[in-house]
């Protein structure tokens, strides 16, 4: 798995990119397609003792965060390639402000605080 937020080209089945995200402690990590579909999920054993709905919510939040960041990265690539503002707007890809706003809302909607600050080393 790559570092959180990394975008790499040449993903599975013609995808233009895959994105990796992790929670604050790194105990839950996902790698998704640019659309947020999970390709890999890694969950440390301690996280498996959480409420299943909380764990599922955290996985979904990370997948959505990865998709938003991948969309932003694609938007930046198109902008660097010379696509004008009107063309960028038609793509529907998120802006930096959109991504920031969605991440703030997601943090408020979900309990993103770790269950414990202690981690096995």
Coordinates of C-alpha atoms in Angstrom, one line a residue:
X1 CA 0.0 0.0 0.0
X2 CA 1.2 3.5 -0.8
X3 CA 1.3 6.5 1.5
X4 CA -2.0 8.2 2.4
X5 CA -3.2 10.4 -0.4
X6 CA -0.8 9.2 -3.0
X7 CA -2.0 9.1 -6.6
X8 CA -0.5 6.6 -9.0
X9 CA -1.2 6.1 -12.6
X10 CA -1.9 2.7 -14.2
X11 CA -4.4 1.3 -11.8
X12 CA -6.4 -1.9 -12.4
X13 CA -8.6 -2.4 -15.4
X14 CA -7.9 0.9 -17.2
X15 CA -8.3 3.1 -14.2
X16 CA -6.2 6.3 -14.5
X17 CA -5.2 6.2 -10.9
X18 CA -5.5 4.6 -7.5
X19 CA -5.5 6.5 -4.2
X20 CA -4.5 5.4 -0.7
X21 CA -5.9 6.9 2.4
X22 CA -5.5 6.1 6.1
X23 CA -7.2 7.2 9.3
X24 CA -5.3 9.4 11.8
X25 CA -3.5 6.5 13.5
X26 CA -2.8 4.5 10.4
X27 CA -4.6 1.5 11.8
X28 CA -7.2 1.5 8.9
X29 CA -5.9 2.0 5.4
X30 CA -7.7 1.7 2.0
X31 CA -6.5 1.9 -1.6
X32 CA -9.3 2.8 -4.0
X33 CA -9.9 3.5 -7.6
X34 CA -10.3 7.2 -8.6
X35 CA -14.0 6.7 -8.2
X36 CA -13.6 5.5 -4.6
X37 CA -14.2 1.8 -5.1
X38 CA -12.0 -0.1 -2.7
X39 CA -9.1 -2.1 -4.2
X40 CA -7.4 -3.0 -0.9
X41 CA -8.4 -2.6 2.8
X42 CA -6.0 -3.1 5.7
X43 CA -7.4 -3.1 9.2
X44 CA -5.2 -3.7 12.3
X45 CA -6.5 -6.3 14.7
X46 CA -7.3 -3.8 17.5
X47 CA -9.7 -2.0 15.2
X48 CA -11.8 -5.2 14.7
X49 CA -13.1 -4.8 18.3
X50 CA -14.9 -1.6 17.3
X51 CA -18.6 -1.4 16.7
X52 CA -19.1 -2.8 13.1
X53 CA -21.2 0.2 12.1
X54 CA -18.4 2.6 13.2
X55 CA -15.8 0.6 11.4
X56 CA -17.9 0.5 8.2
X57 CA -18.5 4.2 8.5
X58 CA -14.8 4.9 8.8
X59 CA -14.0 2.7 5.8
X60 CA -16.7 4.5 3.7
X61 CA -15.4 7.9 4.8
X62 CA -11.8 6.9 3.8
X63 CA -13.0 5.7 0.4
X64 CA -15.0 8.9 -0.2
X65 CA -12.0 11.0 0.9
X66 CA -9.8 9.1 -1.6
X67 CA -12.2 9.6 -4.4
X68 CA -12.4 13.4 -3.7
X69 CA -8.7 13.7 -3.7
X70 CA -8.3 11.7 -6.9
X71 CA -10.9 14.0 -8.6
X72 CA -8.9 17.0 -7.4
X73 CA -5.7 15.5 -8.7
X74 CA -7.3 14.9 -12.1
X75 CA -8.7 18.4 -12.2
X76 CA -5.2 19.8 -11.6
X77 CA -3.8 17.6 -14.3
X78 CA -6.4 18.9 -16.8
X79 CA -5.8 22.4 -15.7
X80 CA -2.0 22.0 -16.3
X81 CA -2.8 20.5 -19.7
X82 CA -4.5 23.7 -20.7
X83 CA -8.2 23.0 -20.2
X84 CA -10.0 26.3 -19.6
X85 CA -12.1 27.2 -16.6
X86 CA -15.4 26.5 -18.4
X87 CA -14.2 23.1 -19.5
X88 CA -13.0 22.3 -15.9
X89 CA -16.4 23.3 -14.6
X90 CA -18.2 21.0 -17.0
X91 CA -16.1 18.0 -15.8
X92 CA -17.8 18.1 -12.4
X93 CA -14.5 17.4 -10.7
X94 CA -14.1 18.9 -7.2
X95 CA -12.1 22.1 -6.5
X96 CA -9.7 22.4 -3.5
X97 CA -12.5 24.3 -1.7
X98 CA -15.0 21.4 -2.4
X99 CA -12.6 18.8 -1.1
X100 CA -11.8 20.8 2.0
X101 CA -15.5 21.4 2.7
X102 CA -16.3 17.7 2.3
X103 CA -13.5 16.6 4.6
X104 CA -14.6 19.0 7.3
X105 CA -18.2 17.8 7.0
X106 CA -17.1 14.1 7.1
X107 CA -15.0 14.8 10.2
X108 CA -18.0 16.3 12.0
X109 CA -20.4 13.5 10.9
X110 CA -18.1 10.6 12.0
X111 CA -16.4 9.9 15.2
X112 CA -12.8 10.0 13.8
X113 CA -11.1 10.0 17.2
X114 CA -9.1 6.9 17.8
X115 CA -10.4 4.4 20.3
X116 CA -7.0 4.5 22.0
X117 CA -3.8 6.5 21.5
X118 CA -1.9 3.3 22.4
X119 CA -0.6 1.3 19.5
X120 CA 1.4 -1.9 19.3
X121 CA 4.9 -1.4 18.0

